[in-house]
Amino acid sequence: MYQLNDQVFSIDEFLRDYWQKKPVVIRQGFNNFNDPISADEIAGLACDEAVQSRLVYKQNDQWQAEFGPFEDYQHLGEENWSLIVQALDHWSEDAAQLIEPFRFIPHWRLDDLMVSFATPGGGVGPHIDLYDVFICQGSGSRRWRVGDRGDYHEFAAHPALLHVEPFEPMIDVELNTGDILYIPPGFPHDGVTLETSLSFSVGFRTNSGANLISGLADHLIDQDLATTLIEDPTRTASNHCGAIDASDYALIKRHMQAVFEDDTLMQRFIGSFLTEAKHELDIQPDNESYSTQELSQLLAEHDLVRLGGLRAFYFSETIEQGTCYINGEPCQFDPDISPIVQQMCDHVRLSKDTSALWRDNTLFIEFIKQQIARGYWYFAE
Ligand code: SIN
Ligand code: CO
């Protein structure tokens, strides 16, 4: 269990003064921090081809980047390299716990948990990110410099490394175990390891209009939606046949706006789009066919855990009507079980106590049977 130290961190003050506004160092944001995973386990994960990983190092003053899976790390020596594993929350239940203290930001804004193992001198170089990140320092220490937002020249130090020109730091600190550095999008930063280090980055994502509209267009085409044509039976004669006149421009815009105003269509799109996983999930479908009684008994004995990285969201109207969105698709259920499905979307773990009231409900048992069969939820040991 990780908990933010409320002596040094107030969620309301953080949201008011820093979130999306400016970077901040939270000294001892975690008291008595212990790494949720070891460097050896991280190195092992980076050997798995399903896991997204990269090595970044400098060779003869030239930046180098290599992508996993890796076979060994012998050639790297003791200094000046770092190994980064993306979507660690998909592969380590213990590491995924590090996301929990940041749940005051809704899950749809979350991207993933990334870890960087770095030897002295190691780092990815000065760069700018397009996302908010909480960098939580595990064992070891790193020096972080963060500059102000500005119009910086960016260049490829290596085809896979977009760097930024030197910047004047507004923050220049040594992060030690338990410290947290929050950086909003657009602030140049550079972390250089002092003592062999593990840093855990809880990253958030957002979407541009272009991104959303291109996702919407794909959704409309896939689902064969919004196929009605523009109609103009009341047209009068045009004097300038080269013109798209004001009323025609308004007609075309209205036709497009009608798509955005269709809440059923838009919620279905947004729910599906935002629950799509951006990184591979460790899905292990469970083919065992449990009887209702067996499932009820398992619920009495075990917590039910959501697969690491699985995204399950709802809108307040849809959850009441029996629709949530799981891993890129709408999911229907009987509205009688809405309260417990809502709990499954809000929490990564459904405790035995929480499910106790529902474990004799056949609609609920049917719902979890499907989720378990798909590998989306599983029983804790
Ligand atoms: C790192 O941990 O080396 C990179 C994290 C970042 O700056 O985004
Ligand atoms: Co960064």
mmCIF file of C-alpha atoms in Angstrom, residues 4-359:
data_model
loop_
_atom_site.group_PDB
_atom_site.id
_atom_site.type_symbol
_atom_site.label_atom_id
_atom_site.label_comp_id
_atom_site.label_asym_id
_atom_site.label_seq_id
_atom_site.Cartn_x
_atom_site.Cartn_y
_atom_site.Cartn_z
ATOM 1 C CA LEU A 4 0.942 10.126 -0.067
ATOM 2 C CA ASN A 5 2.312 11.810 3.024
ATOM 3 C CA ASP A 6 -0.451 14.261 3.944
ATOM 4 C CA GLN A 7 1.988 16.264 6.096
ATOM 5 C CA VAL A 8 3.653 17.507 2.912
ATOM 6 C CA PHE A 9 1.007 16.989 0.230
ATOM 7 C CA SER A 10 -2.502 18.386 0.039
ATOM 8 C CA ILE A 11 -4.496 17.174 -2.959
ATOM 9 C CA ASP A 12 -6.593 20.368 -3.100
ATOM 10 C CA GLU A 13 -3.575 22.667 -2.941
ATOM 11 C CA PHE A 14 -1.739 20.590 -5.502
ATOM 12 C CA LEU A 15 -4.676 20.765 -7.932
ATOM 13 C CA ARG A 16 -5.121 24.486 -7.341
ATOM 14 C CA ASP A 17 -1.467 25.536 -7.608
ATOM 15 C CA TYR A 18 0.401 22.953 -9.686
ATOM 16 C CA TRP A 19 -1.646 20.471 -11.740
ATOM 17 C CA GLN A 20 -1.122 21.407 -15.420
ATOM 18 C CA LYS A 21 0.393 24.731 -14.255
ATOM 19 C CA LYS A 22 3.919 24.305 -12.934
ATOM 20 C CA PRO A 23 6.360 21.680 -11.723
ATOM 21 C CA VAL A 24 6.899 21.002 -8.043
ATOM 22 C CA VAL A 25 9.148 18.874 -5.861
ATOM 23 C CA ILE A 26 7.336 17.043 -3.059
ATOM 24 C CA ARG A 27 10.013 16.085 -0.551
ATOM 25 C CA GLN A 28 9.176 12.795 1.147
ATOM 26 C CA GLY A 29 5.858 12.597 -0.706
ATOM 27 C CA PHE A 30 6.099 8.965 0.358
ATOM 28 C CA ASN A 31 7.315 8.144 3.866
ATOM 29 C CA ASN A 32 9.501 5.039 4.212
ATOM 30 C CA PHE A 33 9.293 4.262 0.496
ATOM 31 C CA ASN A 34 10.209 0.736 -0.581
ATOM 32 C CA ASP A 35 10.695 -0.248 -4.218
ATOM 33 C CA PRO A 36 7.723 -2.349 -5.349
ATOM 34 C CA ILE A 37 9.987 -4.313 -7.710
ATOM 35 C CA SER A 38 13.729 -5.007 -7.890
ATOM 36 C CA ALA A 39 16.187 -4.009 -10.597
ATOM 37 C CA ASP A 40 16.691 -7.721 -11.410
ATOM 38 C CA GLU A 41 12.966 -8.236 -11.919
ATOM 39 C CA ILE A 42 12.869 -5.178 -14.197
ATOM 40 C CA ALA A 43 15.816 -6.506 -16.201
ATOM 41 C CA GLY A 44 13.942 -9.827 -16.466
ATOM 42 C CA LEU A 45 10.742 -8.172 -17.703
ATOM 43 C CA ALA A 46 12.717 -6.342 -20.396
ATOM 44 C CA CYS A 47 13.700 -9.758 -21.806
ATOM 45 C CA ASP A 48 10.030 -10.533 -22.540
ATOM 46 C CA GLU A 49 8.915 -9.630 -26.039
ATOM 47 C CA ALA A 50 5.442 -8.588 -24.892
ATOM 48 C CA VAL A 51 6.968 -5.907 -22.654
ATOM 49 C CA GLN A 52 7.919 -2.555 -24.145
ATOM 50 C CA SER A 53 11.411 -1.580 -23.014
ATOM 51 C CA ARG A 54 14.383 0.455 -24.114
ATOM 52 C CA LEU A 55 18.007 1.011 -23.195
ATOM 53 C CA VAL A 56 19.444 4.492 -23.445
ATOM 54 C CA TYR A 57 23.168 5.166 -23.113
ATOM 55 C CA LYS A 58 25.984 7.291 -24.392
ATOM 56 C CA GLN A 59 28.818 5.812 -26.454
ATOM 57 C CA ASN A 60 31.753 8.044 -27.396
ATOM 58 C CA ASP A 61 29.595 11.043 -26.569
ATOM 59 C CA GLN A 62 26.845 9.863 -28.929
ATOM 60 C CA TRP A 63 23.356 9.090 -27.595
ATOM 61 C CA GLN A 64 22.192 5.554 -28.323
ATOM 62 C CA ALA A 65 18.820 3.859 -27.868
ATOM 63 C CA GLU A 66 17.944 0.204 -28.295
ATOM 64 C CA PHE A 67 14.556 -1.429 -28.018
ATOM 65 C CA GLY A 68 13.832 -4.658 -26.151
ATOM 66 C CA PRO A 69 13.449 -7.551 -25.743
ATOM 67 C CA PHE A 70 17.024 -7.776 -24.445
ATOM 68 C CA GLU A 71 19.104 -10.877 -23.924
ATOM 69 C CA ASP A 72 21.736 -9.535 -21.582
ATOM 70 C CA TYR A 73 23.188 -6.341 -20.214
ATOM 71 C CA GLN A 74 26.837 -7.426 -19.974
ATOM 72 C CA HIS A 75 28.138 -4.927 -22.511
ATOM 73 C CA LEU A 76 26.838 -1.916 -20.615
ATOM 74 C CA GLY A 77 29.270 -1.600 -17.729
ATOM 75 C CA GLU A 78 28.641 0.180 -14.458
ATOM 76 C CA GLU A 79 27.785 3.697 -15.589
ATOM 77 C CA ASN A 80 25.959 5.985 -18.016
ATOM 78 C CA TRP A 81 23.012 3.857 -19.039
ATOM 79 C CA SER A 82 19.387 3.425 -18.174
ATOM 80 C CA LEU A 83 16.802 0.749 -18.841
ATOM 81 C CA ILE A 84 13.196 1.854 -19.178
ATOM 82 C CA VAL A 85 10.149 -0.396 -18.982
ATOM 83 C CA GLN A 86 6.819 1.002 -20.107
ATOM 84 C CA ALA A 87 3.412 -0.075 -18.716
ATOM 85 C CA LEU A 88 4.929 -1.755 -15.676
ATOM 86 C CA ASP A 89 1.431 -1.747 -14.147
ATOM 87 C CA HIS A 90 0.444 -4.336 -16.759
ATOM 88 C CA TRP A 91 3.110 -6.768 -15.572
ATOM 89 C CA SER A 92 3.566 -6.240 -11.843
ATOM 90 C CA GLU A 93 0.662 -6.122 -9.428
ATOM 91 C CA ASP A 94 2.967 -4.770 -6.696
ATOM 92 C CA ALA A 95 4.276 -1.961 -8.883
ATOM 93 C CA ALA A 96 0.723 -1.108 -10.027
ATOM 94 C CA GLN A 97 0.001 -0.208 -6.388
ATOM 95 C CA LEU A 98 2.047 2.948 -6.959
ATOM 96 C CA ILE A 99 -0.735 4.348 -9.118
ATOM 97 C CA GLU A 100 -3.310 4.143 -6.316
ATOM 98 C CA PRO A 101 -2.234 7.316 -4.405
ATOM 99 C CA PHE A 102 -2.820 9.322 -7.602
ATOM 100 C CA ARG A 103 -6.439 8.207 -8.089
ATOM 101 C CA PHE A 104 -7.595 11.739 -7.293
ATOM 102 C CA ILE A 105 -7.088 12.180 -11.034
ATOM 103 C CA PRO A 106 -9.672 10.042 -12.896
ATOM 104 C CA HIS A 107 -8.435 6.898 -14.559
ATOM 105 C CA TRP A 108 -9.313 8.059 -18.083
ATOM 106 C CA ARG A 109 -6.494 10.638 -17.766
ATOM 107 C CA LEU A 110 -3.968 7.991 -16.725
ATOM 108 C CA ASP A 111 -1.504 6.554 -19.203
ATOM 109 C CA ASP A 112 0.785 4.091 -17.482
ATOM 110 C CA LEU A 113 3.453 3.477 -14.896
ATOM 111 C CA MET A 114 6.961 3.556 -16.308
ATOM 112 C CA VAL A 115 10.107 2.543 -14.492
ATOM 113 C CA SER A 116 13.632 3.564 -15.175
ATOM 114 C CA PHE A 117 16.612 1.716 -13.759
ATOM 115 C CA ALA A 118 19.665 3.911 -14.171
ATOM 116 C CA THR A 119 23.365 3.664 -13.299
ATOM 117 C CA PRO A 120 25.380 6.754 -12.289
ATOM 118 C CA GLY A 121 25.436 9.253 -15.143
ATOM 119 C CA GLY A 122 22.457 7.492 -16.777
ATOM 120 C CA GLY A 123 19.362 9.278 -18.089
ATOM 121 C CA VAL A 124 17.482 9.824 -21.336
ATOM 122 C CA GLY A 125 18.825 13.353 -21.875
ATOM 123 C CA PRO A 126 17.075 16.742 -21.790
ATOM 124 C CA HIS A 127 13.612 16.580 -23.352
ATOM 125 C CA ILE A 128 10.027 17.818 -23.283
ATOM 126 C CA ASP A 129 7.040 15.535 -22.735
ATOM 127 C CA LEU A 130 3.446 16.043 -23.779
ATOM 128 C CA TYR A 131 2.075 14.514 -20.622
ATOM 129 C CA ASP A 132 1.874 15.150 -16.884
ATOM 130 C CA VAL A 133 4.095 12.936 -14.824
ATOM 131 C CA PHE A 134 4.772 12.217 -11.170
ATOM 132 C CA ILE A 135 8.334 10.914 -10.964
ATOM 133 C CA CYS A 136 8.616 8.937 -7.736
ATOM 134 C CA GLN A 137 12.179 8.310 -6.661
ATOM 135 C CA GLY A 138 12.763 4.783 -5.428
ATOM 136 C CA SER A 139 16.158 3.572 -4.286
ATOM 137 C CA GLY A 140 19.196 5.663 -5.227
ATOM 138 C CA SER A 141 19.224 9.308 -6.205
ATOM 139 C CA ARG A 142 19.005 11.486 -9.297
ATOM 140 C CA ARG A 143 19.619 15.105 -10.051
ATOM 141 C CA TRP A 144 16.687 16.684 -11.856
ATOM 142 C CA ARG A 145 16.695 19.995 -13.633
ATOM 143 C CA VAL A 146 13.424 21.435 -14.934
ATOM 144 C CA GLY A 147 13.135 24.596 -17.051
ATOM 145 C CA ASP A 148 10.177 26.886 -17.677
ATOM 146 C CA ARG A 149 7.746 26.417 -20.563
ATOM 147 C CA GLY A 150 9.010 28.196 -23.641
ATOM 148 C CA ASP A 151 9.793 28.041 -27.293
ATOM 149 C CA TYR A 152 12.706 25.600 -27.321
ATOM 150 C CA HIS A 153 14.477 24.061 -30.272
ATOM 151 C CA GLU A 154 14.050 20.287 -30.288
ATOM 152 C CA PHE A 155 16.258 17.918 -32.261
ATOM 153 C CA ALA A 156 16.851 14.190 -32.702
ATOM 154 C CA ALA A 157 19.954 13.288 -30.678
ATOM 155 C CA HIS A 158 19.303 9.766 -32.037
ATOM 156 C CA PRO A 159 16.386 8.701 -34.278
ATOM 157 C CA ALA A 160 14.565 7.513 -31.135
ATOM 158 C CA LEU A 161 15.508 10.398 -28.820
ATOM 159 C CA LEU A 162 14.001 13.836 -29.241
ATOM 160 C CA HIS A 163 16.105 16.225 -27.176
ATOM 161 C CA VAL A 164 15.800 19.878 -26.350
ATOM 162 C CA GLU A 165 18.440 22.634 -26.454
ATOM 163 C CA PRO A 166 20.035 23.671 -23.109
ATOM 164 C CA PHE A 167 17.572 25.400 -20.779
ATOM 165 C CA GLU A 168 17.795 27.580 -17.659
ATOM 166 C CA PRO A 169 16.561 25.480 -14.719
ATOM 167 C CA MET A 170 13.789 26.768 -12.477
ATOM 168 C CA ILE A 171 14.207 23.584 -10.417
ATOM 169 C CA ASP A 172 17.581 21.954 -9.795
ATOM 170 C CA VAL A 173 17.369 19.280 -7.105
ATOM 171 C CA GLU A 174 18.644 15.944 -5.978
ATOM 172 C CA LEU A 175 15.732 13.539 -5.564
ATOM 173 C CA ASN A 176 16.147 10.927 -2.884
ATOM 174 C CA THR A 177 14.097 7.870 -2.016
ATOM 175 C CA GLY A 178 10.470 8.862 -1.316
ATOM 176 C CA ASP A 179 10.690 12.259 -3.048
ATOM 177 C CA ILE A 180 8.295 13.061 -5.904
ATOM 178 C CA LEU A 181 8.763 15.463 -8.801
ATOM 179 C CA TYR A 182 5.625 16.527 -10.666
ATOM 180 C CA ILE A 183 6.145 17.908 -14.189
ATOM 181 C CA PRO A 184 3.266 19.151 -16.382
ATOM 182 C CA PRO A 185 3.446 18.943 -20.190
ATOM 183 C CA GLY A 186 5.806 21.332 -21.972
ATOM 184 C CA PHE A 187 8.445 21.882 -19.262
ATOM 185 C CA PRO A 188 11.933 20.770 -20.411
ATOM 186 C CA HIS A 189 13.613 18.421 -17.951
ATOM 187 C CA ASP A 190 16.655 16.257 -17.511
ATOM 188 C CA GLY A 191 17.311 13.613 -14.873
ATOM 189 C CA VAL A 192 20.860 12.396 -14.360
ATOM 190 C CA THR A 193 21.496 9.556 -11.967
ATOM 191 C CA LEU A 194 23.825 10.135 -9.040
ATOM 192 C CA GLU A 195 23.538 6.777 -7.283
ATOM 193 C CA THR A 196 22.166 3.706 -9.066
ATOM 194 C CA SER A 197 18.491 4.447 -9.108
ATOM 195 C CA LEU A 198 14.976 3.231 -9.694
ATOM 196 C CA SER A 199 12.463 5.908 -10.618
ATOM 197 C CA PHE A 200 8.793 5.238 -11.137
ATOM 198 C CA SER A 201 6.857 7.616 -13.366
ATOM 199 C CA VAL A 202 3.076 7.746 -13.093
ATOM 200 C CA GLY A 203 2.183 9.322 -16.425
ATOM 201 C CA PHE A 204 -1.047 10.906 -17.635
ATOM 202 C CA ARG A 205 -2.271 11.376 -21.151
ATOM 203 C CA THR A 206 -4.697 13.620 -22.878
ATOM 204 C CA ASN A 207 -5.951 13.902 -26.436
ATOM 205 C CA SER A 208 -5.773 16.538 -29.117
ATOM 206 C CA GLY A 209 -8.867 17.466 -31.126
ATOM 207 C CA ALA A 210 -7.234 15.828 -34.164
ATOM 208 C CA ASN A 211 -6.704 12.635 -32.202
ATOM 209 C CA LEU A 212 -10.282 12.501 -30.956
ATOM 210 C CA ILE A 213 -11.841 13.335 -34.300
ATOM 211 C CA SER A 214 -9.738 10.798 -36.126
ATOM 212 C CA GLY A 215 -10.787 8.215 -33.479
ATOM 213 C CA LEU A 216 -14.405 9.261 -33.975
ATOM 214 C CA ALA A 217 -14.114 8.892 -37.753
ATOM 215 C CA ASP A 218 -12.712 5.355 -37.348
ATOM 216 C CA HIS A 219 -15.533 4.520 -34.930
ATOM 217 C CA LEU A 220 -18.233 5.826 -37.313
ATOM 218 C CA ILE A 221 -16.800 3.813 -40.197
ATOM 219 C CA ASP A 222 -16.381 0.618 -38.136
ATOM 220 C CA GLN A 223 -19.885 0.836 -36.701
ATOM 221 C CA ASP A 224 -21.514 2.121 -39.903
ATOM 222 C CA LEU A 225 -22.874 5.187 -38.096
ATOM 223 C CA ALA A 226 -23.686 8.766 -39.196
ATOM 224 C CA THR A 227 -24.325 7.605 -42.743
ATOM 225 C CA THR A 228 -27.213 9.988 -43.548
ATOM 226 C CA LEU A 229 -26.442 12.406 -46.363
ATOM 227 C CA ILE A 230 -26.737 16.179 -46.365
ATOM 228 C CA GLU A 231 -30.143 17.061 -47.855
ATOM 229 C CA ASP A 232 -31.169 20.385 -49.424
ATOM 230 C CA PRO A 233 -34.676 20.067 -50.938
ATOM 231 C CA THR A 234 -35.453 23.771 -50.323
ATOM 232 C CA ARG A 235 -32.519 25.068 -52.379
ATOM 233 C CA THR A 236 -32.965 28.332 -54.347
ATOM 234 C CA ALA A 237 -30.977 29.370 -57.455
ATOM 235 C CA SER A 238 -27.329 30.349 -56.917
ATOM 236 C CA ASN A 239 -25.782 33.414 -58.654
ATOM 237 C CA HIS A 240 -22.172 32.394 -57.848
ATOM 238 C CA CYS A 241 -21.750 28.750 -58.546
ATOM 239 C CA GLY A 242 -18.133 28.841 -57.293
ATOM 240 C CA ALA A 243 -19.268 29.959 -53.828
ATOM 241 C CA ILE A 244 -20.006 27.869 -50.763
ATOM 242 C CA ASP A 245 -22.351 30.490 -49.401
ATOM 243 C CA ALA A 246 -23.054 31.225 -45.746
ATOM 244 C CA SER A 247 -26.224 29.128 -45.630
ATOM 245 C CA ASP A 248 -24.521 26.136 -47.269
ATOM 246 C CA TYR A 249 -21.557 26.449 -44.912
ATOM 247 C CA ALA A 250 -24.040 26.475 -41.990
ATOM 248 C CA LEU A 251 -25.857 23.452 -43.478
ATOM 249 C CA ILE A 252 -22.615 21.439 -43.677
ATOM 250 C CA LYS A 253 -21.552 22.423 -40.155
ATOM 251 C CA ARG A 254 -25.000 21.536 -38.780
ATOM 252 C CA HIS A 255 -24.729 18.119 -40.382
ATOM 253 C CA MET A 256 -21.404 17.536 -38.630
ATOM 254 C CA GLN A 257 -22.613 19.035 -35.349
ATOM 255 C CA ALA A 258 -25.558 16.612 -35.357
ATOM 256 C CA VAL A 259 -22.980 13.822 -34.870
ATOM 257 C CA PHE A 260 -21.459 15.568 -31.837
ATOM 258 C CA GLU A 261 -24.889 16.253 -30.394
ATOM 259 C CA ASP A 262 -25.926 12.603 -30.486
ATOM 260 C CA ASP A 263 -25.053 11.692 -26.878
ATOM 261 C CA THR A 264 -25.731 7.996 -27.336
ATOM 262 C CA LEU A 265 -23.293 7.862 -30.234
ATOM 263 C CA MET A 266 -20.708 10.111 -28.553
ATOM 264 C CA GLN A 267 -20.744 8.251 -25.238
ATOM 265 C CA ARG A 268 -20.351 4.966 -27.035
ATOM 266 C CA PHE A 269 -17.400 6.367 -28.964
ATOM 267 C CA ILE A 270 -15.722 8.116 -26.002
ATOM 268 C CA GLY A 271 -16.250 5.155 -23.663
ATOM 269 C CA SER A 272 -14.821 2.711 -26.206
ATOM 270 C CA PHE A 273 -11.983 4.990 -27.311
ATOM 271 C CA LEU A 274 -10.798 5.879 -23.809
ATOM 272 C CA THR A 275 -10.827 2.289 -22.584
ATOM 273 C CA GLU A 276 -8.598 1.069 -25.406
ATOM 274 C CA ALA A 277 -5.266 -0.129 -24.039
ATOM 275 C CA LYS A 278 -2.258 1.636 -25.513
ATOM 276 C CA HIS A 279 0.153 -1.056 -24.315
ATOM 277 C CA GLU A 280 -0.201 -4.807 -24.456
ATOM 278 C CA LEU A 281 -2.240 -6.368 -21.639
ATOM 279 C CA ASP A 282 -1.212 -9.592 -19.933
ATOM 280 C CA ILE A 283 -4.550 -11.230 -20.816
ATOM 281 C CA GLN A 284 -4.875 -14.859 -19.745
ATOM 282 C CA PRO A 285 -8.383 -16.017 -20.581
ATOM 283 C CA ASP A 286 -9.719 -18.466 -18.013
ATOM 284 C CA ASN A 287 -11.385 -21.319 -19.875
ATOM 285 C CA GLU A 288 -12.524 -23.110 -16.789
ATOM 286 C CA SER A 289 -16.290 -23.203 -16.665
ATOM 287 C CA TYR A 290 -17.310 -22.407 -13.123
ATOM 288 C CA SER A 291 -20.780 -23.138 -11.850
ATOM 289 C CA THR A 292 -22.759 -20.331 -10.206
ATOM 290 C CA GLN A 293 -22.188 -21.985 -6.862
ATOM 291 C CA GLU A 294 -18.427 -22.261 -7.403
ATOM 292 C CA LEU A 295 -18.151 -18.591 -8.338
ATOM 293 C CA SER A 296 -20.205 -17.584 -5.334
ATOM 294 C CA GLN A 297 -17.881 -19.621 -3.111
ATOM 295 C CA LEU A 298 -14.735 -18.153 -4.746
ATOM 296 C CA LEU A 299 -16.090 -14.650 -4.104
ATOM 297 C CA ALA A 300 -16.582 -15.523 -0.452
ATOM 298 C CA GLU A 301 -12.958 -16.616 -0.175
ATOM 299 C CA HIS A 302 -11.013 -14.257 -2.460
ATOM 300 C CA ASP A 303 -10.849 -10.644 -3.547
ATOM 301 C CA LEU A 304 -11.520 -10.085 -7.244
ATOM 302 C CA VAL A 305 -8.685 -8.203 -8.967
ATOM 303 C CA ARG A 306 -8.796 -6.230 -12.210
ATOM 304 C CA LEU A 307 -6.079 -7.079 -14.724
ATOM 305 C CA GLY A 308 -3.191 -4.575 -14.530
ATOM 306 C CA GLY A 309 -3.693 -1.734 -17.021
ATOM 307 C CA LEU A 310 -7.270 -2.778 -17.945
ATOM 308 C CA ARG A 311 -9.453 0.288 -18.444
ATOM 309 C CA ALA A 312 -13.107 0.109 -17.338
ATOM 310 C CA PHE A 313 -15.124 3.345 -17.332
ATOM 311 C CA TYR A 314 -18.714 4.538 -17.300
ATOM 312 C CA PHE A 315 -20.793 7.674 -17.598
ATOM 313 C CA SER A 316 -23.194 8.334 -14.726
ATOM 314 C CA GLU A 317 -26.211 7.855 -17.048
ATOM 315 C CA THR A 318 -24.901 4.729 -18.739
ATOM 316 C CA ILE A 319 -23.966 2.876 -15.561
ATOM 317 C CA GLU A 320 -27.517 3.300 -14.300
ATOM 318 C CA GLN A 321 -28.896 2.031 -17.594
ATOM 319 C CA GLY A 322 -26.570 -0.994 -17.626
ATOM 320 C CA THR A 323 -23.653 0.016 -19.851
ATOM 321 C CA CYS A 324 -19.995 0.460 -19.035
ATOM 322 C CA TYR A 325 -16.973 0.320 -21.341
ATOM 323 C CA ILE A 326 -14.216 -2.213 -20.908
ATOM 324 C CA ASN A 327 -11.055 -2.520 -22.966
ATOM 325 C CA GLY A 328 -12.330 -0.656 -26.012
ATOM 326 C CA GLU A 329 -15.906 -1.987 -26.102
ATOM 327 C CA PRO A 330 -19.292 -1.266 -24.552
ATOM 328 C CA CYS A 331 -20.356 -3.892 -22.037
ATOM 329 C CA GLN A 332 -24.050 -4.450 -21.184
ATOM 330 C CA PHE A 333 -25.393 -5.760 -17.896
ATOM 331 C CA ASP A 334 -28.648 -5.755 -16.004
ATOM 332 C CA PRO A 335 -29.154 -2.347 -14.325
ATOM 333 C CA ASP A 336 -29.927 -4.190 -11.064
ATOM 334 C CA ILE A 337 -26.204 -4.849 -10.645
ATOM 335 C CA SER A 338 -25.074 -1.289 -11.515
ATOM 336 C CA PRO A 339 -23.769 -0.491 -8.007
ATOM 337 C CA ILE A 340 -21.348 -3.410 -7.957
ATOM 338 C CA VAL A 341 -20.239 -2.944 -11.577
ATOM 339 C CA GLN A 342 -19.552 0.694 -10.692
ATOM 340 C CA GLN A 343 -17.301 -0.528 -7.850
ATOM 341 C CA MET A 344 -15.441 -2.751 -10.315
ATOM 342 C CA CYS A 345 -14.806 0.281 -12.566
ATOM 343 C CA ASP A 346 -13.778 2.522 -9.643
ATOM 344 C CA HIS A 347 -11.424 0.130 -7.855
ATOM 345 C CA VAL A 348 -8.769 -2.280 -9.046
ATOM 346 C CA ARG A 349 -9.661 -4.681 -6.264
ATOM 347 C CA LEU A 350 -13.125 -5.783 -5.222
ATOM 348 C CA SER A 351 -12.830 -7.061 -1.663
ATOM 349 C CA LYS A 352 -14.669 -10.095 -0.320
ATOM 350 C CA ASP A 353 -16.515 -7.713 1.998
ATOM 351 C CA THR A 354 -17.706 -5.504 -0.864
ATOM 352 C CA SER A 355 -18.878 -8.419 -2.972
ATOM 353 C CA ALA A 356 -20.528 -10.184 0.002
ATOM 354 C CA LEU A 357 -23.908 -8.563 -0.623
ATOM 355 C CA TRP A 358 -23.830 -9.591 -4.278
ATOM 356 C CA ARG A 359 -22.389 -13.058 -4.351
#
